[in-house]
JSON list of C-alpha atoms in Angstrom, two decimals:
[
{"chain": "C", "resi": 114, "resn": "MET", "atom": "CA", "xyz": [0.00, 0.00, 0.00]},
{"chain": "C", "resi": 115, "resn": "ASN", "atom": "CA", "xyz": [1.57, 3.29, -1.10]},
{"chain": "C", "resi": 116, "resn": "ASN", "atom": "CA", "xyz": [-1.08, 5.70, 0.18]},
{"chain": "C", "resi": 117, "resn": "TRP", "atom": "CA", "xyz": [1.09, 7.17, 2.92]},
{"chain": "C", "resi": 118, "resn": "ASP", "atom": "CA", "xyz": [1.78, 10.88, 2.66]},
{"chain": "C", "resi": 119, "resn": "TYR", "atom": "CA", "xyz": [4.44, 12.07, 5.08]},
{"chain": "C", "resi": 120, "resn": "SER", "atom": "CA", "xyz": [5.36, 15.19, 3.11]},
{"chain": "C", "resi": 121, "resn": "ILE", "atom": "CA", "xyz": [4.28, 17.49, 5.96]},
{"chain": "C", "resi": 122, "resn": "PHE", "atom": "CA", "xyz": [6.47, 15.52, 8.36]},
{"chain": "C", "resi": 123, "resn": "TRP", "atom": "CA", "xyz": [9.39, 15.77, 5.93]},
{"chain": "C", "resi": 124, "resn": "GLN", "atom": "CA", "xyz": [8.98, 19.54, 5.58]},
{"chain": "C", "resi": 125, "resn": "GLU", "atom": "CA", "xyz": [8.93, 20.01, 9.35]},
{"chain": "C", "resi": 126, "resn": "SER", "atom": "CA", "xyz": [11.90, 17.69, 9.95]},
{"chain": "C", "resi": 127, "resn": "ILE", "atom": "CA", "xyz": [13.92, 19.55, 7.29]},
{"chain": "C", "resi": 128, "resn": "HIS", "atom": "CA", "xyz": [12.99, 22.81, 9.02]},
{"chain": "C", "resi": 129, "resn": "GLN", "atom": "CA", "xyz": [14.18, 21.48, 12.39]},
{"chain": "C", "resi": 130, "resn": "VAL", "atom": "CA", "xyz": [17.46, 20.17, 10.98]},
{"chain": "C", "resi": 131, "resn": "ARG", "atom": "CA", "xyz": [17.97, 23.50, 9.22]},
{"chain": "C", "resi": 132, "resn": "GLN", "atom": "CA", "xyz": [17.80, 25.19, 12.62]},
{"chain": "C", "resi": 133, "resn": "ALA", "atom": "CA", "xyz": [20.34, 22.68, 14.03]},
{"chain": "C", "resi": 134, "resn": "VAL", "atom": "CA", "xyz": [23.06, 23.07, 11.36]},
{"chain": "C", "resi": 135, "resn": "ASP", "atom": "CA", "xyz": [24.69, 26.18, 9.93]},
{"chain": "C", "resi": 136, "resn": "GLU", "atom": "CA", "xyz": [23.33, 27.70, 6.73]},
{"chain": "C", "resi": 137, "resn": "SER", "atom": "CA", "xyz": [26.24, 26.74, 4.47]},
{"chain": "C", "resi": 138, "resn": "THR", "atom": "CA", "xyz": [25.97, 23.10, 5.59]},
{"chain": "C", "resi": 139, "resn": "PHE", "atom": "CA", "xyz": [22.26, 23.08, 4.94]},
{"chain": "C", "resi": 140, "resn": "ASP", "atom": "CA", "xyz": [22.74, 24.67, 1.50]},
{"chain": "C", "resi": 141, "resn": "ARG", "atom": "CA", "xyz": [25.48, 22.23, 0.59]},
{"chain": "C", "resi": 142, "resn": "TRP", "atom": "CA", "xyz": [23.81, 18.97, 1.65]},
{"chain": "C", "resi": 143, "resn": "LEU", "atom": "CA", "xyz": [20.12, 19.23, 2.42]},
{"chain": "C", "resi": 144, "resn": "ARG", "atom": "CA", "xyz": [18.65, 21.97, 0.21]},
{"chain": "C", "resi": 145, "resn": "LEU", "atom": "CA", "xyz": [18.66, 19.67, -2.83]},
{"chain": "C", "resi": 146, "resn": "THR", "atom": "CA", "xyz": [16.66, 16.88, -1.21]},
{"chain": "C", "resi": 147, "resn": "GLU", "atom": "CA", "xyz": [13.11, 16.23, -2.34]},
{"chain": "C", "resi": 148, "resn": "TYR", "atom": "CA", "xyz": [10.28, 14.16, -0.88]},
{"chain": "C", "resi": 149, "resn": "ARG", "atom": "CA", "xyz": [9.16, 11.49, -3.37]},
{"chain": "C", "resi": 150, "resn": "GLY", "atom": "CA", "xyz": [6.72, 9.32, -1.41]},
{"chain": "C", "resi": 151, "resn": "ALA", "atom": "CA", "xyz": [6.43, 6.96, 1.51]},
{"chain": "C", "resi": 152, "resn": "THR", "atom": "CA", "xyz": [5.49, 3.55, 2.74]},
{"chain": "C", "resi": 153, "resn": "GLU", "atom": "CA", "xyz": [4.06, 2.89, 6.17]},
{"chain": "C", "resi": 154, "resn": "ASP", "atom": "CA", "xyz": [7.48, 2.90, 7.86]},
{"chain": "C", "resi": 155, "resn": "ALA", "atom": "CA", "xyz": [9.78, 4.86, 5.52]},
{"chain": "C", "resi": 156, "resn": "LEU", "atom": "CA", "xyz": [10.07, 8.09, 3.57]},
{"chain": "C", "resi": 157, "resn": "ASN", "atom": "CA", "xyz": [11.65, 8.04, 0.11]},
{"chain": "C", "resi": 158, "resn": "ILE", "atom": "CA", "xyz": [13.81, 11.09, -0.49]},
{"chain": "C", "resi": 159, "resn": "ILE", "atom": "CA", "xyz": [15.44, 12.04, -3.80]},
{"chain": "C", "resi": 160, "resn": "VAL", "atom": "CA", "xyz": [19.05, 13.29, -3.82]},
{"chain": "C", "resi": 161, "resn": "PRO", "atom": "CA", "xyz": [21.06, 14.45, -6.85]},
{"chain": "C", "resi": 162, "resn": "SER", "atom": "CA", "xyz": [23.83, 11.82, -6.79]},
{"chain": "C", "resi": 163, "resn": "ALA", "atom": "CA", "xyz": [25.20, 8.72, -5.09]},
{"chain": "C", "resi": 164, "resn": "PHE", "atom": "CA", "xyz": [27.82, 10.91, -3.41]},
{"chain": "C", "resi": 165, "resn": "TYR", "atom": "CA", "xyz": [25.07, 13.05, -1.85]},
{"chain": "C", "resi": 166, "resn": "ARG", "atom": "CA", "xyz": [23.20, 9.89, -0.81]},
{"chain": "C", "resi": 167, "resn": "ASP", "atom": "CA", "xyz": [26.25, 8.46, 0.94]},
{"chain": "C", "resi": 168, "resn": "GLN", "atom": "CA", "xyz": [27.27, 11.71, 2.64]},
{"chain": "C", "resi": 169, "resn": "ILE", "atom": "CA", "xyz": [23.77, 12.60, 3.84]},
{"chain": "C", "resi": 170, "resn": "SER", "atom": "CA", "xyz": [23.26, 9.06, 5.12]},
{"chain": "C", "resi": 171, "resn": "VAL", "atom": "CA", "xyz": [26.44, 9.21, 7.17]},
{"chain": "C", "resi": 172, "resn": "ARG", "atom": "CA", "xyz": [26.17, 12.80, 8.37]},
{"chain": "C", "resi": 173, "resn": "TYR", "atom": "CA", "xyz": [22.48, 13.68, 8.70]},
{"chain": "C", "resi": 174, "resn": "GLN", "atom": "CA", "xyz": [20.26, 10.60, 8.53]},
{"chain": "C", "resi": 175, "resn": "HIS", "atom": "CA", "xyz": [20.19, 10.23, 12.31]},
{"chain": "C", "resi": 176, "resn": "LEU", "atom": "CA", "xyz": [19.22, 13.91, 12.72]},
{"chain": "C", "resi": 177, "resn": "LEU", "atom": "CA", "xyz": [16.43, 13.57, 10.16]},
{"chain": "C", "resi": 178, "resn": "GLU", "atom": "CA", "xyz": [15.10, 10.33, 11.64]},
{"chain": "C", "resi": 179, "resn": "ASN", "atom": "CA", "xyz": [15.17, 11.77, 15.18]},
{"chain": "C", "resi": 180, "resn": "ALA", "atom": "CA", "xyz": [13.25, 14.84, 13.99]},
{"chain": "C", "resi": 181, "resn": "LEU", "atom": "CA", "xyz": [10.73, 12.60, 12.21]},
{"chain": "C", "resi": 182, "resn": "LYS", "atom": "CA", "xyz": [10.29, 10.49, 15.33]},
{"chain": "C", "resi": 183, "resn": "GLU", "atom": "CA", "xyz": [9.64, 13.61, 17.39]},
{"chain": "C", "resi": 184, "resn": "ILE", "atom": "CA", "xyz": [7.09, 14.90, 14.86]},
{"chain": "C", "resi": 185, "resn": "ALA", "atom": "CA", "xyz": [5.33, 11.64, 13.96]},
{"chain": "C", "resi": 186, "resn": "GLY", "atom": "CA", "xyz": [5.54, 10.02, 17.38]},
{"chain": "C", "resi": 187, "resn": "ARG", "atom": "CA", "xyz": [7.00, 6.80, 15.97]},
{"chain": "C", "resi": 188, "resn": "ASP", "atom": "CA", "xyz": [10.09, 5.54, 14.18]},
{"chain": "C", "resi": 189, "resn": "LEU", "atom": "CA", "xyz": [10.22, 6.33, 10.48]},
{"chain": "C", "resi": 190, "resn": "GLN", "atom": "CA", "xyz": [13.16, 5.46, 8.25]},
{"chain": "C", "resi": 191, "resn": "VAL", "atom": "CA", "xyz": [14.58, 7.80, 5.66]},
{"chain": "C", "resi": 192, "resn": "LYS", "atom": "CA", "xyz": [15.59, 6.09, 2.42]},
{"chain": "C", "resi": 193, "resn": "PHE", "atom": "CA", "xyz": [17.60, 8.12, -0.08]},
{"chain": "C", "resi": 194, "resn": "GLU", "atom": "CA", "xyz": [17.28, 7.49, -3.80]},
{"chain": "C", "resi": 195, "resn": "VAL", "atom": "CA", "xyz": [19.37, 9.02, -6.57]},
{"chain": "C", "resi": 196, "resn": "GLY", "atom": "CA", "xyz": [17.27, 10.92, -9.06]},
{"chain": "C", "resi": 197, "resn": "HIS", "atom": "CA", "xyz": [16.59, 14.26, -10.67]},
{"chain": "C", "resi": 198, "resn": "VAL", "atom": "CA", "xyz": [15.85, 16.93, -8.09]},
{"chain": "C", "resi": 199, "resn": "LYS", "atom": "CA", "xyz": [13.91, 19.99, -9.17]},
{"chain": "C", "resi": 200, "resn": "GLU", "atom": "CA", "xyz": [15.77, 23.26, -8.69]},
{"chain": "C", "resi": 201, "resn": "SER", "atom": "CA", "xyz": [12.96, 24.56, -6.52]},
{"chain": "C", "resi": 202, "resn": "ALA", "atom": "CA", "xyz": [13.70, 22.33, -3.57]},
{"chain": "C", "resi": 203, "resn": "PRO", "atom": "CA", "xyz": [10.88, 21.98, -1.02]},
{"chain": "C", "resi": 204, "resn": "VAL", "atom": "CA", "xyz": [12.33, 24.46, 1.43]},
{"chain": "C", "resi": 205, "resn": "GLU", "atom": "CA", "xyz": [11.57, 28.09, 1.96]},
{"chain": "C", "resi": 206, "resn": "THR", "atom": "CA", "xyz": [14.06, 30.55, 0.55]},
{"chain": "C", "resi": 207, "resn": "ARG", "atom": "CA", "xyz": [16.05, 32.78, 2.81]},
{"chain": "C", "resi": 208, "resn": "GLU", "atom": "CA", "xyz": [16.48, 36.49, 2.47]},
{"chain": "C", "resi": 209, "resn": "PRO", "atom": "CA", "xyz": [19.82, 37.74, 1.17]},
{"chain": "C", "resi": 210, "resn": "VAL", "atom": "CA", "xyz": [22.34, 38.66, 3.81]},
{"chain": "C", "resi": 211, "resn": "LYS", "atom": "CA", "xyz": [22.86, 42.40, 4.08]},
{"chain": "C", "resi": 212, "resn": "THR", "atom": "CA", "xyz": [26.47, 43.39, 4.48]},
{"chain": "C", "resi": 213, "resn": "LYS", "atom": "CA", "xyz": [27.96, 46.71, 5.34]},
{"chain": "C", "resi": 214, "resn": "VAL", "atom": "CA", "xyz": [29.80, 48.13, 2.34]},
{"chain": "C", "resi": 215, "resn": "LEU", "atom": "CA", "xyz": [32.75, 50.38, 2.98]},
{"chain": "C", "resi": 216, "resn": "PRO", "atom": "CA", "xyz": [33.00, 53.55, 0.95]},
{"chain": "C", "resi": 217, "resn": "GLU", "atom": "CA", "xyz": [35.10, 53.16, -2.17]},
{"chain": "C", "resi": 218, "resn": "GLN", "atom": "CA", "xyz": [37.70, 55.66, -0.95]},
{"chain": "C", "resi": 219, "resn": "SER", "atom": "CA", "xyz": [38.67, 53.50, 2.03]},
{"chain": "C", "resi": 220, "resn": "ARG", "atom": "CA", "xyz": [39.12, 50.32, -0.03]},
{"chain": "C", "resi": 221, "resn": "GLU", "atom": "CA", "xyz": [42.51, 49.64, -1.51]},
{"chain": "C", "resi": 222, "resn": "GLN", "atom": "CA", "xyz": [42.57, 47.54, -4.64]},
{"chain": "C", "resi": 223, "resn": "HIS", "atom": "CA", "xyz": [45.10, 44.73, -4.47]},
{"chain": "C", "resi": 224, "resn": "LEU", "atom": "CA", "xyz": [47.55, 44.78, -7.34]},
{"chain": "C", "resi": 225, "resn": "TYR", "atom": "CA", "xyz": [46.82, 41.20, -8.52]},
{"chain": "C", "resi": 226, "resn": "LEU", "atom": "CA", "xyz": [43.08, 40.93, -7.83]},
{"chain": "C", "resi": 227, "resn": "ARG", "atom": "CA", "xyz": [40.70, 41.33, -10.72]},
{"chain": "C", "resi": 228, "resn": "GLU", "atom": "CA", "xyz": [37.59, 43.39, -10.16]},
{"chain": "C", "resi": 229, "resn": "ASP", "atom": "CA", "xyz": [35.40, 40.96, -12.14]},
{"chain": "C", "resi": 230, "resn": "PHE", "atom": "CA", "xyz": [36.26, 37.97, -9.88]},
{"chain": "C", "resi": 231, "resn": "LYS", "atom": "CA", "xyz": [33.74, 38.61, -7.10]},
{"chain": "C", "resi": 232, "resn": "PHE", "atom": "CA", "xyz": [31.14, 36.35, -5.48]},
{"chain": "C", "resi": 233, "resn": "GLU", "atom": "CA", "xyz": [28.41, 38.73, -6.60]},
{"chain": "C", "resi": 234, "resn": "ARG", "atom": "CA", "xyz": [29.27, 38.06, -10.26]},
{"chain": "C", "resi": 235, "resn": "TYR", "atom": "CA", "xyz": [29.73, 34.29, -9.93]},
{"chain": "C", "resi": 236, "resn": "ILE", "atom": "CA", "xyz": [26.98, 32.22, -11.51]},
{"chain": "C", "resi": 237, "resn": "VAL", "atom": "CA", "xyz": [26.08, 29.19, -9.39]},
{"chain": "C", "resi": 238, "resn": "GLY", "atom": "CA", "xyz": [24.64, 26.15, -11.13]},
{"chain": "C", "resi": 239, "resn": "ASP", "atom": "CA", "xyz": [24.16, 22.45, -10.46]},
{"chain": "C", "resi": 240, "resn": "ASN", "atom": "CA", "xyz": [27.71, 21.61, -11.48]},
{"chain": "C", "resi": 241, "resn": "ASN", "atom": "CA", "xyz": [29.50, 24.14, -9.23]},
{"chain": "C", "resi": 242, "resn": "ARG", "atom": "CA", "xyz": [27.19, 24.65, -6.23]},
{"chain": "C", "resi": 243, "resn": "PHE", "atom": "CA", "xyz": [29.46, 22.74, -3.83]},
{"chain": "C", "resi": 244, "resn": "ALA", "atom": "CA", "xyz": [32.58, 24.69, -4.83]},
{"chain": "C", "resi": 245, "resn": "ALA", "atom": "CA", "xyz": [30.72, 28.01, -4.62]},
{"chain": "C", "resi": 246, "resn": "ASN", "atom": "CA", "xyz": [29.36, 27.25, -1.12]},
{"chain": "C", "resi": 247, "resn": "ALA", "atom": "CA", "xyz": [32.80, 26.10, 0.04]},
{"chain": "C", "resi": 248, "resn": "ALA", "atom": "CA", "xyz": [34.44, 29.27, -1.30]},
{"chain": "C", "resi": 249, "resn": "VAL", "atom": "CA", "xyz": [31.87, 31.47, 0.46]},
{"chain": "C", "resi": 250, "resn": "ALA", "atom": "CA", "xyz": [32.35, 29.54, 3.72]},
{"chain": "C", "resi": 251, "resn": "ILE", "atom": "CA", "xyz": [36.12, 29.99, 3.45]},
{"chain": "C", "resi": 252, "resn": "SER", "atom": "CA", "xyz": [35.83, 33.71, 2.79]},
{"chain": "C", "resi": 253, "resn": "ARG", "atom": "CA", "xyz": [33.62, 34.15, 5.87]},
{"chain": "C", "resi": 254, "resn": "ASN", "atom": "CA", "xyz": [35.92, 32.14, 8.18]},
{"chain": "C", "resi": 255, "resn": "PRO", "atom": "CA", "xyz": [39.43, 32.22, 6.72]},
{"chain": "C", "resi": 256, "resn": "GLY", "atom": "CA", "xyz": [41.75, 29.57, 8.08]},
{"chain": "C", "resi": 257, "resn": "LYS", "atom": "CA", "xyz": [39.03, 27.58, 9.85]},
{"chain": "C", "resi": 258, "resn": "THR", "atom": "CA", "xyz": [37.25, 25.66, 7.06]},
{"chain": "C", "resi": 259, "resn": "TYR", "atom": "CA", "xyz": [38.75, 23.85, 4.06]},
{"chain": "C", "resi": 260, "resn": "ASN", "atom": "CA", "xyz": [42.27, 24.99, 4.70]},
{"chain": "C", "resi": 261, "resn": "PRO", "atom": "CA", "xyz": [43.91, 24.77, 2.16]},
{"chain": "C", "resi": 262, "resn": "PHE", "atom": "CA", "xyz": [41.24, 25.03, -0.51]},
{"chain": "C", "resi": 263, "resn": "PHE", "atom": "CA", "xyz": [41.95, 23.78, -4.03]},
{"chain": "C", "resi": 264, "resn": "VAL", "atom": "CA", "xyz": [39.45, 23.94, -6.88]}
]
């Protein structure tokens, strides 16, 4: 019988896990998950690749299943399947982060940095999302994450 619809439970568990992990981690691993369906005891979740499936299973499956247990009141398994994930993942979008911009007079241009190589001008797609998120995380916490970083 495949008449089980746990999509509401999935949405709420994703919301809870989003609160538990930092934003770059959520963007990197969990934003591209999608609820596909369920059986009585398990939710089927689509992920973009086998690598994502393996990493999410190791890192976040216990968090997701604990959140589902808290919401549903019983044990539910999360089964990840590789498939095509729609770009509009089933999570709400966040508002852009507002940063304080220094006046142009106080900024000194480095001799070897090109003005057109900025995060604001970088186009993020399916094939470079991980590298873009890693680069942003490094720029926000230099020396703490992905040190050294090679692309």
